PDB file of C-alpha atoms in Angstrom:
ATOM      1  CA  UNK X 216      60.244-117.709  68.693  1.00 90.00           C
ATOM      2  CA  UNK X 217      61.962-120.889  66.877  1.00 95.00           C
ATOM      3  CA  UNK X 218      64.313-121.665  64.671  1.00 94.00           C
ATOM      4  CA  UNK X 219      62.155-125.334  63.034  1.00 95.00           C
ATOM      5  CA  UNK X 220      65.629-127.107  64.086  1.00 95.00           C
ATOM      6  CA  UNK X 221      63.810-129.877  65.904  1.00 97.00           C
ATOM      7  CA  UNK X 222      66.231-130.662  69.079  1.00 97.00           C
ATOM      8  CA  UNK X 223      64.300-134.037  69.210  1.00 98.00           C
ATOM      9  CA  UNK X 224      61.388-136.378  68.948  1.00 98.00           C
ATOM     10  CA  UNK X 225      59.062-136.509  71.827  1.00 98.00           C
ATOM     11  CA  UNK X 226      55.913-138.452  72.187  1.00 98.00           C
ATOM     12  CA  UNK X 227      52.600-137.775  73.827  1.00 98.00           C
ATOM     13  CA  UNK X 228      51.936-139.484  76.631  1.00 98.00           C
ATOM     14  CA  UNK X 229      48.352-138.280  78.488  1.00 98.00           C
ATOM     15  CA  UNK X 230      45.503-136.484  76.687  1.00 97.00           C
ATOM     16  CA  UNK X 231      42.953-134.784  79.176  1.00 96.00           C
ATOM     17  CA  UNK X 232      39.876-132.862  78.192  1.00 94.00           C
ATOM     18  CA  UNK X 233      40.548-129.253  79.692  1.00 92.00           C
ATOM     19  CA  UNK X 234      37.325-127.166  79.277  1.00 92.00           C
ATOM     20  CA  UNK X 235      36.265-127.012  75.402  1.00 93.00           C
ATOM     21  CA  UNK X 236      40.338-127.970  74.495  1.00 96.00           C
ATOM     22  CA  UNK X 237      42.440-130.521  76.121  1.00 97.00           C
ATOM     23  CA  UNK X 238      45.611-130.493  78.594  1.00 97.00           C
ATOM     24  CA  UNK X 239      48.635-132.995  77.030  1.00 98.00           C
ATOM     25  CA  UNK X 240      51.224-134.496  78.301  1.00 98.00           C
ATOM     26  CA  UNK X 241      54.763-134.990  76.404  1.00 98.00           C
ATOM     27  CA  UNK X 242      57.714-137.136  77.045  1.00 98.00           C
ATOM     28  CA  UNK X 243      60.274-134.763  76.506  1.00 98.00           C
ATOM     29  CA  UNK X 244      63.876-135.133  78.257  1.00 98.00           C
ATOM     30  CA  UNK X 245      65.834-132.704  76.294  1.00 97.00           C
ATOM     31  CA  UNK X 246      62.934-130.309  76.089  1.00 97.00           C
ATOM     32  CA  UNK X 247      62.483-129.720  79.786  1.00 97.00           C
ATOM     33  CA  UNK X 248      66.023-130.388  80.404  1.00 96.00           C
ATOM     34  CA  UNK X 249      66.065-126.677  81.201  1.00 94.00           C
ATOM     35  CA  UNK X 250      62.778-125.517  80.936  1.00 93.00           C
ATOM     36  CA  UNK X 251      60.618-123.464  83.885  1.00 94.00           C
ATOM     37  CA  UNK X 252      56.786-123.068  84.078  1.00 96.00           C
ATOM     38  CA  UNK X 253      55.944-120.705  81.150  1.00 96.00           C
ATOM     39  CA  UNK X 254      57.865-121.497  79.318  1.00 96.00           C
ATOM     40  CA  UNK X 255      57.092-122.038  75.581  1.00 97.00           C
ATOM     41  CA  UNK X 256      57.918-125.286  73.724  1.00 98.00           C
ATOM     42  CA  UNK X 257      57.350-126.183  70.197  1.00 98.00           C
ATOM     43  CA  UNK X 258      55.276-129.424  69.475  1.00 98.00           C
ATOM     44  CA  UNK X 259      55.201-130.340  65.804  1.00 98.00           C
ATOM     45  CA  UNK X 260      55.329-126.701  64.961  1.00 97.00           C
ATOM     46  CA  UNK X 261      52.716-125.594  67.545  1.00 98.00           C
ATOM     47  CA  UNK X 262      53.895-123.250  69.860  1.00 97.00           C
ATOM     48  CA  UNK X 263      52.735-124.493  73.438  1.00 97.00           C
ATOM     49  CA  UNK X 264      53.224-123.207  77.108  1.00 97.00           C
ATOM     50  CA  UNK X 265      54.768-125.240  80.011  1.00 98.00           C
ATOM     51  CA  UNK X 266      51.879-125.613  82.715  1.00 97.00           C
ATOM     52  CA  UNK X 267      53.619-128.302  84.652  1.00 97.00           C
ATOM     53  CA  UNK X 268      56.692-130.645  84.308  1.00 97.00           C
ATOM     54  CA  UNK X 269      58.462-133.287  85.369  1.00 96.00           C
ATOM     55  CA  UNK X 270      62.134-134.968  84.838  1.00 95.00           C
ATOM     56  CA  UNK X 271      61.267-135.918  81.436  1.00 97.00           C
ATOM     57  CA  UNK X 272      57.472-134.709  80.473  1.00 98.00           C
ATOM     58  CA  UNK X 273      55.769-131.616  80.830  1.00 98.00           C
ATOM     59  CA  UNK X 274      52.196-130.698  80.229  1.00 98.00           C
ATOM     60  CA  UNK X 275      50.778-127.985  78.498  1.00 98.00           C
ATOM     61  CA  UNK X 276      47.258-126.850  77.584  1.00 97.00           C
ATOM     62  CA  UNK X 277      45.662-126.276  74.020  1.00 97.00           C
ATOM     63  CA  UNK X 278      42.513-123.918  73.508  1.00 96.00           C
ATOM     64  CA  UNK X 279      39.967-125.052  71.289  1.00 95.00           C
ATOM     65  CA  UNK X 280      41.507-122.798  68.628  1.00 95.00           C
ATOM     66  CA  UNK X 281      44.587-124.299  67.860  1.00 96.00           C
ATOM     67  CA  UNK X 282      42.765-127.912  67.653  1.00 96.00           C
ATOM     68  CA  UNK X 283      40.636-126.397  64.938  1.00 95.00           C
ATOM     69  CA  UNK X 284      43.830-125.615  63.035  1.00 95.00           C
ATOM     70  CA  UNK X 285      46.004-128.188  64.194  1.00 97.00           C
ATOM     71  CA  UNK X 286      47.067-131.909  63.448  1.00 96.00           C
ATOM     72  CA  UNK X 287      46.940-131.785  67.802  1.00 96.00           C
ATOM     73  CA  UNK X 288      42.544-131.966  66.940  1.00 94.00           C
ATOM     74  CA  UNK X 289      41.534-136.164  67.908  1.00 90.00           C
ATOM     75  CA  UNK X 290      45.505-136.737  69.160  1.00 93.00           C
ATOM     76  CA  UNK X 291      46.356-139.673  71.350  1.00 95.00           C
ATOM     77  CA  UNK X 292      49.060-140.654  73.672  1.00 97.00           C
ATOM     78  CA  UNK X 293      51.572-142.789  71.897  1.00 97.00           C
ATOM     79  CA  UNK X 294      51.883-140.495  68.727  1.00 96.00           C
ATOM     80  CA  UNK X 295      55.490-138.948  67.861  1.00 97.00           C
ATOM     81  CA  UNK X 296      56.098-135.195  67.760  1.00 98.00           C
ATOM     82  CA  UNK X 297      58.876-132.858  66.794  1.00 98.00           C
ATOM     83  CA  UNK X 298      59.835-130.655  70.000  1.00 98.00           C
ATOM     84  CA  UNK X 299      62.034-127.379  70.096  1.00 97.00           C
ATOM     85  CA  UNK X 300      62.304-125.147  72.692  1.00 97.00           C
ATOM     86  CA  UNK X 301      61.977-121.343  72.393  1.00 95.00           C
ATOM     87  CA  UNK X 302      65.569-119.929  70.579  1.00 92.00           C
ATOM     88  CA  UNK X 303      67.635-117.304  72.879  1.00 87.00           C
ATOM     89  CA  UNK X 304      68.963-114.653  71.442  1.00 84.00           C
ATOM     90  CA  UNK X 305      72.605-115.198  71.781  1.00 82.00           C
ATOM     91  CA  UNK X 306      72.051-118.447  69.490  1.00 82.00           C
ATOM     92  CA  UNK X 307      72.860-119.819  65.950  1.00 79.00           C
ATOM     93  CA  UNK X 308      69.284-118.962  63.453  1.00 81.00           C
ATOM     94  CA  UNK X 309      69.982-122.013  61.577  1.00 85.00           C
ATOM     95  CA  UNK X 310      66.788-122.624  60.214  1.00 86.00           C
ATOM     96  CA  UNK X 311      64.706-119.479  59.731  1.00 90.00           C
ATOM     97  CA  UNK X 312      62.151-117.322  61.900  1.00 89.00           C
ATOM     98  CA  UNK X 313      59.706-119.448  63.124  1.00 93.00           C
ATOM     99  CA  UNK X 314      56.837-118.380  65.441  1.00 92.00           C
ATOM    100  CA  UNK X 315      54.802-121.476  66.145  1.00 95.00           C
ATOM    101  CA  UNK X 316      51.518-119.985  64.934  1.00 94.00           C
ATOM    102  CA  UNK X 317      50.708-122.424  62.447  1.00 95.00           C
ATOM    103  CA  UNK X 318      48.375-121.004  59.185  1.00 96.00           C
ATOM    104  CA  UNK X 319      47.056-124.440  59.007  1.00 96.00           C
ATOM    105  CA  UNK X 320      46.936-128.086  57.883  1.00 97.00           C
ATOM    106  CA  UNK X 321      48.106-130.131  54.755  1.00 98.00           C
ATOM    107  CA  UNK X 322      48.045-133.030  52.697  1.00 98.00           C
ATOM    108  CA  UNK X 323      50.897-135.076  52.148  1.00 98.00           C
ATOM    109  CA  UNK X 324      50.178-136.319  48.447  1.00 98.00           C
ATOM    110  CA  UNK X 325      53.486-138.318  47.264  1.00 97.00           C
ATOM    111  CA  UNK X 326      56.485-139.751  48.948  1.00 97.00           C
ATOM    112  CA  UNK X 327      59.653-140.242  46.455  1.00 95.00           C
ATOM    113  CA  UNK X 328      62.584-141.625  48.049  1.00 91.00           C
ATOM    114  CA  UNK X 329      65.327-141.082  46.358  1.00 82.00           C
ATOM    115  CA  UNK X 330      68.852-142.449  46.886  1.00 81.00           C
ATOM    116  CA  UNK X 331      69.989-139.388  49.181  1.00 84.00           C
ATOM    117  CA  UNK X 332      67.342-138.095  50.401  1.00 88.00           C
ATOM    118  CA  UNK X 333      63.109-138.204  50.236  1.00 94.00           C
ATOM    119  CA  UNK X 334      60.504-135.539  48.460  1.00 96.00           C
ATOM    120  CA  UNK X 335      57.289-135.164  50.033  1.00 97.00           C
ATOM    121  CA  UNK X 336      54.628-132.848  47.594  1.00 98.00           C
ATOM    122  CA  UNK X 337      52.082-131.810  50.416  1.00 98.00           C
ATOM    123  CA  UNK X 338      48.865-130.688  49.224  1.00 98.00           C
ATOM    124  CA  UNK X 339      47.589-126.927  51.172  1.00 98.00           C
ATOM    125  CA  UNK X 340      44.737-124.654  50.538  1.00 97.00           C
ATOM    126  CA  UNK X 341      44.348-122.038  47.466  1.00 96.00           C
ATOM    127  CA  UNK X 342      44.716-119.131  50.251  1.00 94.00           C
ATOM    128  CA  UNK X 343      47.913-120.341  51.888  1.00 96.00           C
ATOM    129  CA  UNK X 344      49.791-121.542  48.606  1.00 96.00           C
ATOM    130  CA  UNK X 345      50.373-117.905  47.554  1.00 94.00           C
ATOM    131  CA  UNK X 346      52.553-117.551  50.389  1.00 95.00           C
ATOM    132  CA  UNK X 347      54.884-120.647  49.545  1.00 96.00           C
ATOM    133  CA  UNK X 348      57.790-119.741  46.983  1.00 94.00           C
ATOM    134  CA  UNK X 349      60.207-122.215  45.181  1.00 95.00           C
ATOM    135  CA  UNK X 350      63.255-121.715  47.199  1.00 95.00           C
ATOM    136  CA  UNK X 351      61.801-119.879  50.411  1.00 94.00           C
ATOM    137  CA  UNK X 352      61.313-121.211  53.719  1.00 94.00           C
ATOM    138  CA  UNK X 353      58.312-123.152  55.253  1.00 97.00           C
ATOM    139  CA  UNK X 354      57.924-125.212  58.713  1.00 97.00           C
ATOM    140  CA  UNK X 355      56.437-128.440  58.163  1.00 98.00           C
ATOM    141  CA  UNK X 356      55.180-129.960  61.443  1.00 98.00           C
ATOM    142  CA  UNK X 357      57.526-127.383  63.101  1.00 97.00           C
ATOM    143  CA  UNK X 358      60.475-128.158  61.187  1.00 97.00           C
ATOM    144  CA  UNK X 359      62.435-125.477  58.787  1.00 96.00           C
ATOM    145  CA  UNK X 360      62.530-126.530  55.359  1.00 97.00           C
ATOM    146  CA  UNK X 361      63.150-125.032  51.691  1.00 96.00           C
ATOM    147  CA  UNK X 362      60.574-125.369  49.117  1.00 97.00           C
ATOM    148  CA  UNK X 363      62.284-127.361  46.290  1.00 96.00           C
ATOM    149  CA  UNK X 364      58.595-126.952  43.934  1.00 96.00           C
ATOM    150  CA  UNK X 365      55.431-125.223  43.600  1.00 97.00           C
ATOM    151  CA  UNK X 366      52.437-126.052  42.188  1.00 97.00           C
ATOM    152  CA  UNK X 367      51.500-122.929  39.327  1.00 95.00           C
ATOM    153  CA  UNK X 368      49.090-119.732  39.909  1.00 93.00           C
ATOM    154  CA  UNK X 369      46.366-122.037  38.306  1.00 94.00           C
ATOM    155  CA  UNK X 370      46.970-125.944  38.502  1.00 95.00           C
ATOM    156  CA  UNK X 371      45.203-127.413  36.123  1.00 95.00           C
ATOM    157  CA  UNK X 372      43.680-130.003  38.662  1.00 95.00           C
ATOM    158  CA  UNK X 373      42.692-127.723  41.466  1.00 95.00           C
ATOM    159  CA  UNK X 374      44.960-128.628  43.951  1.00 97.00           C
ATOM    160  CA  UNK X 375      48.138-126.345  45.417  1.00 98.00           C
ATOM    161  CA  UNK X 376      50.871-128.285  45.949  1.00 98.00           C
ATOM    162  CA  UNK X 377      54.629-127.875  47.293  1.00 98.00           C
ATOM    163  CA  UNK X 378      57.484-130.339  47.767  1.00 98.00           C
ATOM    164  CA  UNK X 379      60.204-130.114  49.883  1.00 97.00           C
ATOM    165  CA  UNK X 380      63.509-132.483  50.070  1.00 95.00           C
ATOM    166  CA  UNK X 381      64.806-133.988  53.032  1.00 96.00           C
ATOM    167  CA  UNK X 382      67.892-135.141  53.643  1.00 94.00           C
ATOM    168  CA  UNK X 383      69.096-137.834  55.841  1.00 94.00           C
ATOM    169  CA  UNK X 384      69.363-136.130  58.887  1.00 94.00           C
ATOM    170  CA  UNK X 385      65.939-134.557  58.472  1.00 95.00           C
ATOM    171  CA  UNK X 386      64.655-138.048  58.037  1.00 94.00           C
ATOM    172  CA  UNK X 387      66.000-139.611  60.857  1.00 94.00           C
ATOM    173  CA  UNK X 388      65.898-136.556  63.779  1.00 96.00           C
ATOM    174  CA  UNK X 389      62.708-135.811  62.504  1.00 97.00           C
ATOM    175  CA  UNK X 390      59.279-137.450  62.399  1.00 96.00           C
ATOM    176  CA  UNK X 391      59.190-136.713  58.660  1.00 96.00           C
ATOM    177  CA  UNK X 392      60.820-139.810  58.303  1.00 93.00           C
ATOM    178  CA  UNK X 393      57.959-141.998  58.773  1.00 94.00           C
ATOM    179  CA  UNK X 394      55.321-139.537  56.763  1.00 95.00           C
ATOM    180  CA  UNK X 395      53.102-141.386  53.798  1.00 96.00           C
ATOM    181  CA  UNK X 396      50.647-140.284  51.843  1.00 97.00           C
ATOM    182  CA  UNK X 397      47.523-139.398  53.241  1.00 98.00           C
ATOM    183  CA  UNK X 398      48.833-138.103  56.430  1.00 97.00           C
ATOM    184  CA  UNK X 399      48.242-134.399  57.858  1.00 97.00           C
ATOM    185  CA  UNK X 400      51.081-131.991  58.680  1.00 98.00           C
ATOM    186  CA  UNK X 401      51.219-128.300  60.331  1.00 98.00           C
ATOM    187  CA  UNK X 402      51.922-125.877  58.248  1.00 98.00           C
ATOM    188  CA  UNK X 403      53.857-122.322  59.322  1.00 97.00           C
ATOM    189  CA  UNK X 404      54.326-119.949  56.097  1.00 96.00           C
ATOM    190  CA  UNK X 405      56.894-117.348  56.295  1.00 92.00           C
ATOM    191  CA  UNK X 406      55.787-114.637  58.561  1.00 89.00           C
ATOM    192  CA  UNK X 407      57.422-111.723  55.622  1.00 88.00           C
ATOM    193  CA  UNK X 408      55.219-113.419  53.327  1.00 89.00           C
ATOM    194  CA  UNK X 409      52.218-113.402  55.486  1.00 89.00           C
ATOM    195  CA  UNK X 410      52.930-109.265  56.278  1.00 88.00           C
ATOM    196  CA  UNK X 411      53.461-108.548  52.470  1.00 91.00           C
ATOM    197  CA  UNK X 412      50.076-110.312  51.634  1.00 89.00           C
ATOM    198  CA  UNK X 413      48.485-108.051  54.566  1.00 90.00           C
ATOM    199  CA  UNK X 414      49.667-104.938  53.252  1.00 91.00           C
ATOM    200  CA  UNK X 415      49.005-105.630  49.614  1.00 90.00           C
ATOM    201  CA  UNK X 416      45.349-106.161  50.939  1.00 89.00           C
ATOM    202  CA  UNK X 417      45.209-102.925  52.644  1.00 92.00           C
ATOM    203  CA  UNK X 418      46.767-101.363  49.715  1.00 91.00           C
ATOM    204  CA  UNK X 419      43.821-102.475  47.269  1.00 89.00           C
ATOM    205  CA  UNK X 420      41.545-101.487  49.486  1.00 89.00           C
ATOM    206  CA  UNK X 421      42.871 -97.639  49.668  1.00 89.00           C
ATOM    207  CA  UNK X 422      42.796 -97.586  45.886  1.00 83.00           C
ATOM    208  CA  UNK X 423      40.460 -95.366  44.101  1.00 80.00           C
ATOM    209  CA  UNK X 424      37.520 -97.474  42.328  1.00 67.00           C
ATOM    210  CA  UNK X 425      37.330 -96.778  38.799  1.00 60.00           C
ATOM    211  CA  UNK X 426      35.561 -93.798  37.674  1.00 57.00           C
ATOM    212  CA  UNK X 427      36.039 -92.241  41.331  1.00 56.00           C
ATOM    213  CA  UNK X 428      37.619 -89.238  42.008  1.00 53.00           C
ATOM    214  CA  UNK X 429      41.183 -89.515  43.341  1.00 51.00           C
TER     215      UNK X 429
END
């Protein structure tokens, strides 16, 4: 379990095939600062377990799975990536409950920089953007953000869209900073959302058809 407070930005360094996934290696002082073998590590919102490590890297594998989701599908060593290590329980929740079980991929679409801060609209799929609410909480490439806008029910264009605003310390601590348009993110919706939409669905299915007997 995470918080999407990224602690800091790592980089991978090694990318091995491993069976039908791959086996990476990330540069990550503060992450393994105090981390043990099983250990789970968050890397750009994908939740990842410690196979080996060293003083400042540790390796991890990824099943074909989480490629297929993931921005981690075609990665190579020298790309940047937001790290976190598991929250205890004893600590601060400052972002929100994140699990590192990402829904999928987006789009980012627009990059305003603004005076204070930068808005990113990311582009996500018509099945995920019921699940993102002006004002709740989404992880972006593992990091905890508030949605600031939503695209509506029914854009006009086709295309679900959110934006989030990122401050300064977002944009340097993070590797937000350096997004443009065009690039792919992880996306984590909030896992209340995600339950609510489950039992709505089982709900509707229960119901009596119309015409049948109750």
């Amino acid at each position: 379990m995470f918080t999407g407070i990224v602690e800091e930005i790592g980089e991978i360094t090694a990318v091995e095939p491993s069976g039908d996934g791959v086996r990476l290696t990330v540069r990550a002082p503060k992450a393994v600062s105090d981390a043990a073998h099983g250990d789970s590590i968050s890397v750009s919102g994908v939740c990842l377990t410690v196979v080996d490590q060293g003083a400042d890297w540790f390796t991890a594998d990824v099943m074909r799975q989480t490629l297929d989701m993931s921005t981690l599908e075609g990665v190579a060593a020298g790309l940047p990536v937001n790290l976190e290590r598991a929250t205890v329980a004893h600590g601060r929740l400052g972002g929100h409950i994140v699990q590192g079980h990402i829904d999928g991929t987006g789009e980012v679409l627009e990059v305003r920089p603004g005076a204070q801060w930068s808005v990113l609209r990311i582009a996500l799929s018509a099945d995920l953007a019921p699940l993102v609410v002006d004002k709740g909480s989404i992880a972006v490439d593992g990091v905890s953000l508030t949605v600031s806008d939503a695209s509506p029910a029914a854009p006009a264009d086709g295309v679900h869209w959110f934006e989030v605003s990122l401050i300064p310390e977002t944009l340097a601590a993070t590797s937000l900073g350096s997004r443009a348009a065009g690039d792919r993110v992880n996306l984590e919706t909030d896992i209340l959302a995600r339950h609510v939409q489950r039992l709505l669905t089982f709900a509707a299915a229960a119901a009596p058809t119309e015409g049948g007997s109750e």
